[in-house]
DNA sequence: AATCCATTTGACAACGCTGTCAGTTTGCTG
DNA sequence: CAGCAAACTGACAGCGTTGTCAAATGGATT
């Protein structure tokens, strides 16, 4: 530690303001029962001396670490996490909290131990769980058991007394499918996402609902299991395209798989979107950088993460945690990878 | 803080092992002057009780926070940072350090204040500076002045007594250019990177050296300024392609700009790599997902970040910081966006 | 002016660890 | 077997805050 830094203590402020250290503590922590007059005097001293409370002493004495953990899957795709980090950090910092990262590589047979150790060792007060961490029952179960508050950013059903940040994946998927149907497509392939992710089911459900609503027959042969990665999308799309009656459009449950589908189409000499429309999900950073730019669905991830962190901090501070009334809205982004069914 | 957690203190261990707390402290901190016999007894007690030192108390008493900061540019492209995070976290965690993130949006006129505040407030012991943070003289200058040890992962010239992690960008750029020359290209465009990044200059230097070495004339009209983002790459490439005698190959200083170049080529109906070879730099995650997959250069970023963190921690622990003898090696990855010059 | 109660303030003991320094043991020497 | 240095070990005082609880203050009521 550098000798030049962090030397103004609560005693200095107390002396400067002519009060006791406890009063300074009260002011700094916004506690009640301080006369307005006194409060101002202390604040002035704080500002003049540039006092910054010592976090370690605070934690040791007050039992509050002001640290929030963020446990995430260390997947390849990072733009989602980037948004989550930014959202969470943006809230934590001004609130005086630190954010501690804990990447985990899934599947992880020792996940329970890892999380338990993280929670204990890193003395986090609360934890943010972006997808797919929030989807894993063993994770939320452990945290519940350890009585560590958490906020899950994940499309699972809301649990009472737990913070859940949702978005309307299902509706967005429905809208996207509807778009393709309106463009004349009636053989629409679907590449499912990883079955452990709540989002996968929501997205598939939206697809099916749209088909049904518009009287388009559901064809199991046009549905393939994918795992949210490029490779599985490439393979799944390839299988469909090699079918005797291939689909004229493919909806992938995320952009990575959509990119895989484009790759597969191109390998087979198919023009996208002329001969095959392809849409994705997530509006990943590269969605607009590939050719053709992807039609996809954008989620307000930064906002969702902000809300997660804010609600979590509220809860930690004993404020009433009122969940947002409605799920966050996704937005369909129409680009050039989809087009009306050509007359051929 | 949860009542169930973190209750075993140094006193419990001391009692269990039949020694004083100070001895436990010595063992836990690997201090000398403890009889082997005693050490083992204490270790046993530590393990049996699952003792985990209280970080706050340690910091308060010992003046060591065991926190390392990571200041980074909050750019759109994240795969580089992902690798940096993973590398640094992978080292910090087992070493008992926490990693605290501080994203900064560049350019930031108040960068000095932001960093100063981060360093003071967050009580970091040392800081990792990935590119382009390490390139900014005001940043390294401030840290030097504040006497906070830092490790810069950046292609600047090594500074004495400072930790610098380098890689041979220049050589890789040279090799990539050479590859194109060998494929028959003699009108090779170059899109420069952001002038504030050290890497930009290295990469340009490698290009020029290769041209010179192989007797290919250097044509300023084939060199354009870019800023490492897709859009600037698209524009720069577009300008070159609209030239009366356009290049048959374009080397972009990173993959984002290379993707922009592919985009520009496609807009003009040019076949890549048939009519135009394009190569990038960095082997971003999407390099192999776009069409055609990009020929590019891969840097061992995870290793570089690991080394940065490890050397920094060594330094903080007072060990001799011996810099790695040689810069890290980049690797040219040949994919399908480059091809021999076609006879036409 | 005296009394009472609510509000405000302060004294002081934790919190769990490391640094300091003094005390105790051990292993050699002579 | 005493004597001595070196190797160990332990007692105790902080570190800078917050929690507890007692004391002081102030205003309203007799």
XYZ file of C-alpha atoms (C1' of nucleotides) in Angstrom:
748
model
C 0.000 0.000 0.000
C 1.255 3.384 -0.827
C 2.081 5.637 2.099
C 0.778 8.703 0.333
C -2.740 7.416 0.039
C -5.660 6.907 2.348
C -4.462 8.557 5.471
C -7.392 10.749 6.507
C -9.307 8.838 9.129
C -12.584 9.355 10.837
C -10.716 10.887 13.770
C -9.337 13.646 11.605
C -12.780 14.483 10.355
C -14.251 14.364 13.848
C -11.654 16.726 15.166
C -12.000 19.054 12.225
C -15.756 19.224 12.677
C -15.648 19.310 16.431
C -17.766 16.226 16.969
C -17.180 12.628 17.962
C -16.191 9.941 15.521
C -19.536 8.288 15.973
C -21.301 11.343 14.687
C -19.081 11.382 11.660
C -19.937 7.759 11.128
C -23.620 8.591 11.339
C -23.343 11.315 8.778
C -21.241 9.313 6.391
C -23.656 6.413 6.567
C -26.720 8.558 6.284
C -28.066 7.419 9.583
C -30.949 9.298 11.179
C -30.843 11.323 14.363
C -28.271 13.888 13.407
C -29.203 17.524 13.610
C -29.149 19.174 10.224
C -26.718 21.719 11.497
C -24.300 19.062 12.696
C -24.656 17.073 9.535
C -23.624 19.974 7.415
C -20.648 20.736 9.566
C -19.453 17.163 9.243
C -20.069 17.031 5.519
C -17.984 20.122 5.131
C -15.110 18.555 7.017
C -15.444 15.401 4.956
C -15.184 17.393 1.790
C -12.369 19.587 2.954
C -10.228 16.695 4.090
C -11.299 14.495 1.177
C -12.143 11.820 3.647
C -12.783 8.368 2.257
C -13.875 5.698 4.703
C -11.548 2.752 4.955
C -13.365 -0.136 3.370
C -11.512 -2.802 5.299
C -12.289 -1.258 8.649
C -15.871 -0.839 7.645
C -16.176 -4.417 6.653
C -14.431 -5.710 9.722
C -16.515 -3.666 12.050
C -19.789 -3.550 10.279
C -19.940 -7.013 8.759
C -20.753 -5.543 5.408
C -18.333 -6.147 2.607
C -20.090 -4.083 -0.025
C -18.995 -6.619 -2.534
C -21.300 -8.170 -5.071
C -20.310 -11.287 -6.916
C -21.013 -11.997 -10.537
C -20.896 -15.655 -11.450
C -20.947 -16.304 -15.135
C -20.345 -18.988 -17.665
C -17.045 -18.448 -19.302
C -18.416 -19.001 -22.752
C -16.863 -17.893 -25.968
C -19.508 -15.415 -26.826
C -18.833 -12.366 -24.813
C -20.968 -9.516 -25.996
C -23.769 -10.605 -23.717
C -21.430 -10.628 -20.758
C -19.911 -7.354 -21.773
C -23.325 -5.782 -21.464
C -23.926 -7.509 -18.163
C -20.625 -6.281 -16.774
C -21.255 -2.768 -17.898
C -24.740 -2.669 -16.522
C -23.776 -4.143 -13.173
C -20.603 -2.095 -12.784
C -22.432 1.062 -13.688
C -24.771 0.559 -10.767
C -22.343 -0.899 -8.262
C -19.733 1.768 -8.455
C -21.818 4.817 -7.607
C -23.525 2.774 -4.907
C -20.184 2.095 -3.274
C -20.104 -1.567 -4.139
C -17.371 -3.560 -5.783
C -18.078 -6.228 -8.332
C -16.156 -9.455 -8.121
C -16.128 -11.802 -11.090
C -16.241 -15.539 -10.921
C -16.106 -17.264 -14.285
C -17.126 -20.887 -14.343
C -16.669 -23.347 -17.159
C -19.780 -25.416 -17.714
C -20.524 -28.171 -17.246
C -18.742 -28.170 -13.931
C -19.221 -31.195 -11.698
C -17.798 -29.288 -8.758
C -19.882 -26.208 -9.316
C -21.350 -26.336 -5.835
C -17.950 -26.347 -4.209
C -16.696 -23.591 -6.451
C -19.595 -21.335 -5.687
C -19.548 -22.117 -2.015
C -15.909 -21.236 -1.874
C -16.407 -18.069 -3.850
C -19.228 -16.984 -1.600
C -17.322 -17.703 1.579
C -13.879 -16.706 0.619
C -14.743 -13.606 -1.292
C -17.273 -12.574 1.326
C -19.785 -11.392 -1.208
C -22.999 -9.973 0.127
C -25.042 -10.783 -2.903
C -24.656 -12.350 -6.301
C -25.753 -11.539 -9.808
C -26.513 -14.556 -11.925
C -26.736 -13.903 -15.645
C -27.991 -16.647 -17.926
C -27.362 -19.492 -17.923
C -26.177 -19.492 -14.307
C -29.564 -18.459 -13.040
C -31.089 -21.382 -14.889
C -29.181 -23.991 -12.960
C -31.310 -25.223 -10.076
C -28.294 -26.376 -8.088
C -26.852 -22.883 -8.191
C -29.935 -21.010 -7.094
C -30.611 -23.788 -4.622
C -27.213 -23.443 -3.012
C -27.464 -19.688 -2.791
C -30.899 -19.973 -1.268
C -29.586 -22.455 1.244
C -26.614 -20.265 2.067
C -29.066 -17.425 2.393
C -27.150 -15.222 0.011
C -29.396 -12.829 -1.855
C -29.101 -13.088 -5.600
C -30.542 -11.585 -8.729
C -31.054 -13.904 -11.673
C -31.062 -12.421 -15.143
C -32.701 -15.279 -16.829
C -35.969 -16.150 -18.479
C -37.111 -18.627 -15.848
C -40.353 -18.203 -14.032
C -40.175 -15.624 -11.266
C -39.728 -17.091 -7.808
C -41.311 -15.324 -4.868
C -38.952 -13.254 -2.746
C -36.200 -13.678 -5.295
C -35.040 -11.135 -7.794
C -35.707 -12.237 -11.330
C -35.097 -10.118 -14.344
C -37.110 -11.281 -17.277
C -37.574 -10.317 -20.860
C -40.202 -11.390 -23.285
C -38.210 -13.855 -25.353
C -41.312 -15.737 -26.191
C -43.086 -12.757 -27.655
C -40.004 -11.745 -29.604
C -39.614 -15.207 -31.038
C -43.262 -15.140 -31.921
C -42.838 -11.823 -33.685
C -39.817 -13.032 -35.605
C -41.593 -16.174 -36.767
C -44.589 -14.130 -37.699
C -42.385 -11.886 -39.784
C -41.166 -14.879 -41.780
C -44.676 -16.225 -42.220
C -45.849 -12.871 -43.480
C -43.003 -12.967 -45.969
C -44.561 -16.054 -47.418
C -42.442 -18.724 -45.775
C -44.289 -21.822 -44.700
C -41.404 -24.233 -44.262
C -39.526 -22.563 -41.462
C -36.742 -24.465 -39.796
C -35.932 -23.932 -36.150
C -32.636 -24.559 -34.395
C -33.159 -24.935 -30.687
C -30.788 -23.603 -28.104
C -29.100 -25.436 -25.280
C -31.779 -27.315 -23.351
C -30.408 -26.139 -20.015
C -31.078 -22.513 -20.851
C -34.490 -21.213 -19.991
C -34.340 -18.960 -23.016
C -34.236 -21.947 -25.342
C -37.672 -23.091 -24.316
C -39.196 -19.643 -24.437
C -37.893 -19.063 -27.902
C -39.098 -22.375 -29.163
C -42.487 -21.765 -27.585
C -42.826 -18.447 -29.400
C -42.031 -20.141 -32.690
C -44.652 -22.810 -32.165
C -47.266 -20.362 -31.060
C -46.754 -18.270 -34.184
C -46.998 -21.305 -36.462
C -50.186 -22.396 -34.801
C -51.700 -18.974 -34.792
C -51.131 -18.595 -38.503
C -52.170 -22.100 -39.404
C -48.749 -23.228 -40.534
C -48.185 -26.918 -39.932
C -45.540 -27.794 -37.377
C -42.970 -30.129 -38.896
C -40.685 -31.881 -36.409
C -38.243 -32.664 -39.199
C -37.564 -28.927 -39.463
C -36.601 -28.639 -35.821
C -33.085 -29.483 -34.725
C -31.320 -29.394 -31.444
C -28.469 -26.919 -31.207
C -26.316 -25.774 -28.298
C -25.971 -22.070 -28.897
C -22.567 -22.413 -30.544
C -21.559 -21.785 -34.130
C -20.672 -25.381 -34.841
C -23.963 -26.846 -33.668
C -25.806 -24.259 -35.758
C -23.775 -25.136 -38.795
C -24.487 -28.823 -38.408
C -28.163 -28.424 -37.579
C -28.728 -26.128 -40.538
C -26.756 -28.432 -42.793
C -28.995 -31.360 -41.902
C -32.113 -29.390 -42.723
C -30.738 -28.081 -45.972
C -29.852 -31.580 -47.100
C -33.450 -32.673 -46.627
C -35.487 -33.554 -49.739
C -37.749 -30.591 -49.058
C -35.534 -28.108 -47.305
C -36.960 -25.103 -45.471
C -36.981 -21.704 -47.149
C -36.200 -19.999 -43.890
C -34.326 -20.942 -40.741
C -34.749 -19.408 -37.359
C -31.818 -20.006 -35.053
C -32.122 -19.537 -31.295
C -29.098 -17.268 -31.237
C -26.803 -15.402 -33.575
C -23.909 -17.768 -33.268
C -25.995 -20.587 -34.604
C -27.449 -18.279 -37.242
C -23.905 -17.520 -38.358
C -23.335 -21.266 -38.505
C -26.451 -21.594 -40.632
C -25.217 -18.919 -43.028
C -21.941 -20.762 -43.238
C -23.741 -24.008 -44.052
C -25.877 -22.315 -46.698
C -22.891 -20.764 -48.319
C -21.028 -24.066 -48.416
C -23.995 -25.437 -50.353
C -23.976 -22.517 -52.727
C -27.245 -21.137 -51.450
C -27.869 -17.453 -51.679
C -28.929 -15.791 -48.439
C -31.554 -14.394 -48.331
C -32.473 -15.103 -51.966
C -32.827 -18.825 -51.534
C -32.788 -19.082 -47.790
C -33.782 -16.599 -45.132
C -31.952 -16.854 -41.839
C -32.676 -15.092 -38.582
C -30.965 -15.196 -35.251
C -31.424 -13.990 -31.728
C -29.464 -11.655 -29.418
C -28.085 -9.042 -31.780
C -24.563 -10.025 -31.006
C -21.911 -7.562 -31.907
C -20.970 -9.324 -35.086
C -24.544 -9.727 -36.308
C -24.282 -6.568 -38.321
C -20.754 -7.301 -39.442
C -21.284 -10.538 -41.246
C -22.720 -10.863 -44.678
C -25.601 -10.654 -44.969
C -26.233 -8.673 -41.791
C -28.506 -10.706 -39.569
C -32.136 -10.176 -38.841
C -32.258 -10.817 -35.133
C -33.733 -9.839 -31.768
C -32.166 -7.334 -29.454
C -32.552 -7.560 -25.702
C -31.944 -4.584 -23.435
C -29.232 -6.429 -21.555
C -27.475 -3.441 -20.106
C -30.719 -2.236 -18.594
C -31.559 -5.681 -17.357
C -28.209 -5.982 -15.628
C -28.568 -2.517 -14.188
C -31.921 -3.429 -12.779
C -30.571 -6.678 -11.389
C -27.758 -4.913 -9.591
C -29.959 -2.093 -8.383
C -32.593 -4.394 -6.964
C -29.959 -6.543 -5.343
C -28.332 -3.576 -3.678
C -31.720 -2.344 -2.548
C -32.362 -5.682 -0.985
C -28.986 -5.727 0.720
C -29.728 -2.327 2.135
C -33.007 -3.525 3.477
C -35.128 -1.487 1.132
C -38.307 -2.881 -0.221
C -37.507 -4.824 -3.321
C -40.287 -4.235 -5.694
C -39.866 -6.228 -8.825
C -40.413 -4.455 -12.119
C -44.028 -4.896 -13.137
C -43.395 -6.125 -16.637
C -40.634 -8.104 -18.322
C -38.232 -6.118 -20.417
C -39.097 -5.674 -24.045
C -37.075 -7.263 -26.799
C -36.900 -5.646 -30.179
C -36.866 -7.330 -33.569
C -34.068 -5.959 -35.716
C -34.685 -6.504 -39.385
C -31.589 -6.655 -41.540
C -30.702 -8.313 -44.789
C -30.557 -12.009 -43.971
C -34.317 -12.387 -44.390
C -36.447 -11.678 -47.435
C -39.868 -12.520 -48.826
C -40.125 -16.009 -50.271
C -39.032 -15.760 -53.854
C -41.566 -16.956 -56.468
C -39.316 -19.819 -57.555
C -23.346 -10.946 5.772
C -24.690 -14.327 6.485
C -24.410 -15.606 10.034
C -23.633 -19.133 8.899
C -20.489 -18.179 7.079
C -17.014 -17.134 8.030
C -17.046 -17.849 11.689
C -13.816 -19.761 12.232
C -11.241 -17.257 13.409
C -7.565 -17.429 14.024
C -8.298 -17.951 17.708
C -10.186 -21.143 17.018
C -7.328 -22.490 14.987
C -4.788 -21.467 17.619
C -6.699 -23.217 20.339
C -7.247 -26.300 18.230
C -3.569 -26.547 17.464
C -2.405 -25.575 20.911
C -0.396 -22.570 19.800
C -0.762 -18.817 19.884
C -2.597 -16.872 17.232
C 0.640 -15.358 16.085
C 1.996 -18.748 15.209
C -1.091 -19.509 13.221
C -0.602 -16.224 11.433
C 2.967 -17.191 10.648
C 1.976 -20.498 9.202
C -0.873 -19.130 7.180
C 1.340 -16.443 5.715
C 4.250 -18.742 5.063
C 6.533 -16.784 7.291
C 9.844 -18.317 8.331
C 10.849 -19.340 11.820
C 8.262 -21.955 12.520
C 9.332 -25.449 13.438
C 8.247 -27.967 10.855
C 6.461 -29.899 13.519
C 4.466 -26.881 14.637
C 3.717 -25.869 11.105
C 2.161 -29.194 10.350
C 0.077 -29.154 13.470
C -1.296 -25.748 12.566
C -1.932 -26.719 8.986
C -3.897 -29.664 10.175
C -6.046 -27.479 12.393
C -6.541 -25.068 9.504
C -7.752 -27.849 7.311
C -9.926 -29.475 9.912
C -11.673 -26.268 10.808
C -11.720 -25.044 7.208
C -10.216 -21.835 8.386
C -10.219 -18.965 5.934
C -8.519 -15.773 7.020
C -10.779 -12.759 7.134
C -9.700 -10.558 4.301
C -10.922 -7.348 5.880
C -9.032 -7.928 9.083
C -5.948 -8.807 7.130
C -6.148 -5.675 5.123
C -6.880 -3.475 8.086
C -4.049 -4.872 10.090
C -1.511 -5.634 7.465
C -2.045 -2.787 5.023
C -2.296 -5.192 2.167
C -5.524 -5.307 0.262
C -4.634 -8.172 -2.052
C -6.630 -6.459 -4.699
C -5.397 -5.890 -8.211
C -7.107 -3.438 -10.484
C -7.688 -3.920 -14.164
C -8.295 -0.726 -16.062
C -9.515 -1.260 -19.568
C -11.070 0.537 -22.443
C -14.695 -0.293 -22.646
C -14.597 -0.916 -26.361
C -17.075 -2.870 -28.357
C -14.762 -5.650 -29.255
C -14.545 -7.872 -26.276
C -12.761 -11.070 -27.149
C -9.424 -9.489 -26.390
C -10.641 -8.408 -22.990
C -12.238 -11.747 -22.373
C -8.841 -13.342 -22.748
C -7.260 -10.716 -20.562
C -9.846 -11.256 -17.846
C -9.444 -14.976 -17.963
C -5.696 -14.841 -17.872
C -5.554 -12.370 -15.021
C -8.313 -13.996 -12.986
C -6.722 -17.383 -13.433
C -3.587 -16.139 -11.763
C -5.107 -13.846 -9.169
C -7.492 -16.292 -7.646
C -5.098 -19.037 -6.653
C -2.683 -16.374 -5.438
C -5.320 -15.034 -3.093
C -5.861 -11.817 -4.955
C -9.085 -10.266 -6.114
C -9.409 -8.551 -9.453
C -11.314 -5.312 -9.613
C -12.463 -4.002 -12.963
C -12.489 -0.411 -14.023
C -13.839 0.197 -17.489
C -13.083 3.571 -19.004
C -14.579 5.046 -22.112
C -11.943 6.647 -24.287
C -11.218 9.361 -24.983
C -11.786 10.493 -21.430
C -10.728 14.039 -20.564
C -10.985 13.231 -16.870
C -9.053 10.017 -17.112
C -6.533 11.119 -14.545
C -9.189 11.833 -11.956
C -10.967 8.605 -12.671
C -7.881 6.529 -12.262
C -6.738 8.402 -9.213
C -10.063 7.834 -7.597
C -10.090 4.183 -8.543
C -6.646 3.666 -7.126
C -7.387 5.449 -3.889
C -10.904 4.408 -3.281
C -10.560 0.830 -4.300
C -7.252 0.485 -2.485
C -5.689 -1.554 -5.239
C -2.139 -2.694 -4.688
C -1.285 -2.953 -8.329
C -2.858 -2.483 -11.708
C -2.948 -4.402 -14.956
C -3.105 -2.237 -18.036
C -4.104 -4.019 -21.204
C -3.849 -2.195 -24.518
C -4.575 0.534 -25.195
C -4.482 1.720 -21.556
C -0.829 0.934 -21.250
C -0.160 3.033 -24.319
C -1.432 6.222 -22.765
C 1.474 8.159 -21.285
C -0.756 10.046 -18.871
C -1.972 6.793 -17.386
C 1.383 5.168 -16.859
C 2.725 8.536 -15.753
C 0.084 8.900 -13.075
C 0.595 5.387 -11.789
C 4.307 5.925 -11.671
C 3.797 9.131 -9.758
C 1.377 7.484 -7.345
C 3.922 4.725 -6.978
C 1.443 2.022 -7.799
C 3.059 -0.945 -9.484
C 1.532 -1.837 -12.808
C 1.904 -4.306 -15.613
C 1.281 -3.053 -19.126
C 0.203 -5.529 -21.755
C 1.044 -3.439 -24.692
C 3.497 -3.319 -27.532
C 5.325 -0.235 -26.333
C 9.010 -0.227 -25.673
C 9.911 -1.819 -22.357
C 10.569 0.646 -19.572
C 13.136 -0.184 -16.946
C 11.720 -1.377 -13.626
C 8.267 -1.598 -15.091
C 6.486 -4.710 -16.149
C 5.874 -4.805 -19.865
C 4.383 -7.719 -21.684
C 5.221 -7.642 -25.320
C 4.518 -9.715 -28.360
C 6.127 -9.620 -31.743
C 3.420 -7.820 -33.687
C 5.959 -6.488 -36.052
C 7.281 -9.879 -37.022
C 3.786 -11.277 -37.416
C 2.750 -8.407 -39.633
C 5.907 -8.961 -41.626
C 5.079 -12.639 -42.018
C 1.529 -11.911 -43.085
C 2.657 -9.414 -45.678
C 5.264 -11.827 -46.885
C 2.605 -14.469 -47.289
C 0.643 -12.198 -49.584
C 3.719 -11.264 -51.565
C 4.572 -14.907 -52.040
C 1.057 -15.437 -53.324
C 1.890 -13.033 -56.108
C 0.297 -9.868 -54.760
C 2.239 -6.717 -55.408
C -0.453 -4.121 -54.801
C -1.198 -4.711 -51.168
C -3.347 -2.215 -49.359
C -2.868 -1.522 -45.687
C -5.415 -0.191 -43.213
C -3.689 1.318 -40.217
C -4.994 0.990 -36.710
C -5.731 3.709 -34.193
C -2.658 5.957 -33.970
C -2.772 5.950 -30.162
C -2.231 2.219 -29.997
C 1.338 1.048 -29.976
C 0.306 -2.032 -31.898
C -0.722 0.080 -34.872
C 2.782 1.287 -35.477
C 4.353 -2.118 -35.014
C 1.986 -3.664 -37.475
C 2.551 -0.991 -40.040
C 6.296 -1.288 -39.587
C 6.162 -5.023 -40.276
C 4.228 -4.391 -43.457
C 6.730 -1.861 -44.695
C 9.696 -4.002 -43.816
C 8.268 -6.922 -45.766
C 7.577 -4.777 -48.825
C 11.081 -3.397 -48.746
C 12.695 -6.741 -48.187
C 10.904 -8.220 -51.178
C 11.406 -5.260 -53.411
C 7.761 -4.322 -53.618
C 7.246 -0.615 -54.062
C 5.576 1.193 -51.195
C 2.514 3.074 -52.417
C 1.105 5.675 -50.025
C -2.166 5.665 -51.926
C -2.689 2.086 -50.753
C -2.364 3.006 -47.105
C -5.361 4.361 -45.209
C -5.923 5.398 -41.669
C -8.404 3.288 -39.720
C -9.372 3.252 -36.068
C -9.716 -0.436 -35.307
C -13.472 -0.424 -35.766
C -15.591 -2.078 -38.422
C -16.844 1.153 -39.874
C -13.441 2.721 -40.391
C -12.282 -0.491 -42.036
C -15.242 -0.501 -44.347
C -14.636 3.088 -45.392
C -10.885 2.753 -45.779
C -11.221 -0.381 -47.863
C -13.951 1.221 -49.947
C -11.702 4.138 -50.810
C -8.943 1.847 -51.964
C -11.249 -0.339 -53.985
C -12.640 2.664 -55.798
C -9.164 3.648 -56.918
C -8.325 3.385 -60.639
C -5.823 0.649 -59.872
C -7.180 -1.022 -56.781
C -5.084 -3.404 -54.688
C -5.452 -7.151 -55.100
C -4.997 -7.694 -51.410
C -5.755 -5.709 -48.290
C -4.153 -6.117 -44.936
C -6.160 -4.658 -42.095
C -4.600 -3.943 -38.721
C -7.297 -5.893 -36.953
C -10.146 -8.271 -37.666
C -12.887 -5.753 -37.163
C -11.527 -3.619 -39.930
C -10.923 -6.710 -42.042
C -14.586 -7.561 -41.619
C -15.371 -4.038 -42.732
C -13.166 -4.579 -45.757
C -14.974 -7.794 -46.642
C -18.217 -5.912 -46.324
C -16.977 -3.200 -48.655
C -15.747 -5.765 -51.187
C -19.042 -7.564 -51.153
C -20.980 -4.357 -51.667
C -18.935 -3.848 -54.797
C -19.584 -7.379 -56.002
C -16.001 -8.451 -55.527
C -15.310 -12.058 -54.764
C -13.140 -12.671 -51.720
C -10.586 -14.131 -52.045
C -10.964 -14.649 -55.821
C -10.670 -10.994 -56.727
C -9.473 -9.568 -53.458
C -7.520 -11.157 -50.648
C -8.150 -9.783 -47.188
C -6.276 -10.478 -43.991
C -6.782 -9.235 -40.483
C -5.112 -9.283 -37.129
C -6.060 -10.673 -33.703
C -8.008 -13.815 -34.522
C -11.123 -12.436 -32.962
C -13.804 -14.885 -32.119
C -15.830 -14.136 -35.195
C -12.891 -14.354 -37.593
C -13.653 -17.975 -38.303
C -17.394 -17.400 -38.348
C -17.684 -14.944 -41.151
C -17.487 -15.783 -44.782
C -14.868 -16.258 -45.916
C -13.094 -17.174 -42.699
C -10.321 -14.693 -42.096
C -6.631 -15.166 -42.495
C -5.306 -13.420 -39.431
C -2.738 -13.376 -36.638
C -3.317 -14.926 -33.264
C -1.703 -13.545 -30.151
C -1.338 -15.607 -27.002
C -3.365 -13.118 -24.995
C -4.368 -15.398 -22.182
C -0.750 -16.257 -21.546
C 0.282 -12.647 -21.798
C -2.310 -11.629 -19.240
C -1.305 -14.500 -16.995
C 2.265 -13.390 -17.149
C 1.303 -9.806 -16.473
C -0.656 -10.765 -13.382
C 1.954 -13.190 -12.162
C 4.809 -10.722 -12.498
C 2.752 -8.027 -10.840
C 1.938 -10.243 -7.887
C 5.558 -11.264 -7.639
C 6.511 -7.654 -7.488
C 3.905 -6.890 -4.843
C 5.252 -9.744 -2.798
C 8.727 -8.383 -3.066
C 10.048 -11.164 -5.228
C 12.499 -10.426 -7.944
C 10.607 -9.472 -11.034
C 12.478 -10.945 -13.889
C 10.922 -9.994 -17.152
C 10.424 -12.725 -19.716
C 13.462 -12.835 -21.967
C 11.622 -12.720 -25.272
C 8.358 -11.202 -26.458
C 5.493 -13.594 -26.893
C 5.126 -15.209 -30.265
C 2.210 -14.452 -32.537
C 0.986 -17.026 -34.965
C -0.271 -16.493 -38.489
C -3.545 -18.313 -39.034
C -4.236 -18.981 -42.676
C -7.878 -19.333 -43.601
C -9.872 -18.720 -46.726
C -9.918 -14.964 -47.110
C -6.553 -14.948 -48.845
C -5.539 -16.715 -52.021
C -2.818 -16.552 -54.659
C -3.246 -13.719 -57.135
C -5.482 -15.021 -59.906
C -4.043 -14.880 -63.438
C -6.711 -12.407 -64.550
C -38.694 27.137 37.003
C -39.087 22.192 37.227
C -40.156 17.967 34.946
C -40.393 14.744 31.376
C -39.510 12.565 27.103
C -37.755 12.393 22.529
C -33.888 13.494 20.126
C -29.113 13.913 19.587
C -24.397 12.964 20.856
C -20.428 10.552 22.652
C -17.415 6.858 25.150
C -15.869 2.680 24.458
C -15.740 -2.052 23.238
C -15.600 -5.067 19.603
C -14.273 -6.889 14.685
C -9.912 -10.552 13.259
C -5.687 -9.982 11.899
C -0.437 -8.579 11.661
C 3.683 -6.058 13.576
C 6.635 -5.494 17.451
C 9.181 -7.014 20.831
C 10.132 -9.677 24.663
C 10.389 -14.286 26.440
C 11.392 -19.222 25.841
C 13.443 -23.089 23.820
C 16.947 -25.451 21.159
C 21.372 -26.768 19.590
C 26.107 -26.004 19.922
C 30.647 -24.815 22.100
C 34.005 -25.049 25.212
C 27.274 -29.204 32.066
C 27.328 -24.230 31.915
C 27.006 -20.554 28.540
C 25.465 -18.425 24.479
C 23.579 -17.398 20.077
C 20.081 -18.671 17.063
C 15.743 -20.332 16.378
C 11.228 -20.283 17.814
C 6.935 -18.721 20.205
C 3.652 -15.711 22.421
C 1.552 -11.292 24.651
C -0.281 -7.385 23.324
C -1.063 -3.154 20.937
C -2.856 -1.315 17.137
C -5.450 -0.892 12.288
C -10.282 2.390 11.281
C -14.676 1.535 11.549
C -19.548 0.445 13.491
C -22.709 -1.204 17.328
C -24.199 -0.547 21.953
C -25.624 1.934 25.441
C -25.341 5.664 28.487
C -25.271 10.668 28.818
C -26.441 15.175 27.341
C -29.453 18.294 25.151
C -33.680 20.658 23.856
C -38.436 21.550 23.650
C -42.972 20.931 25.407
C -45.636 20.505 29.371
C -46.693 21.275 34.099
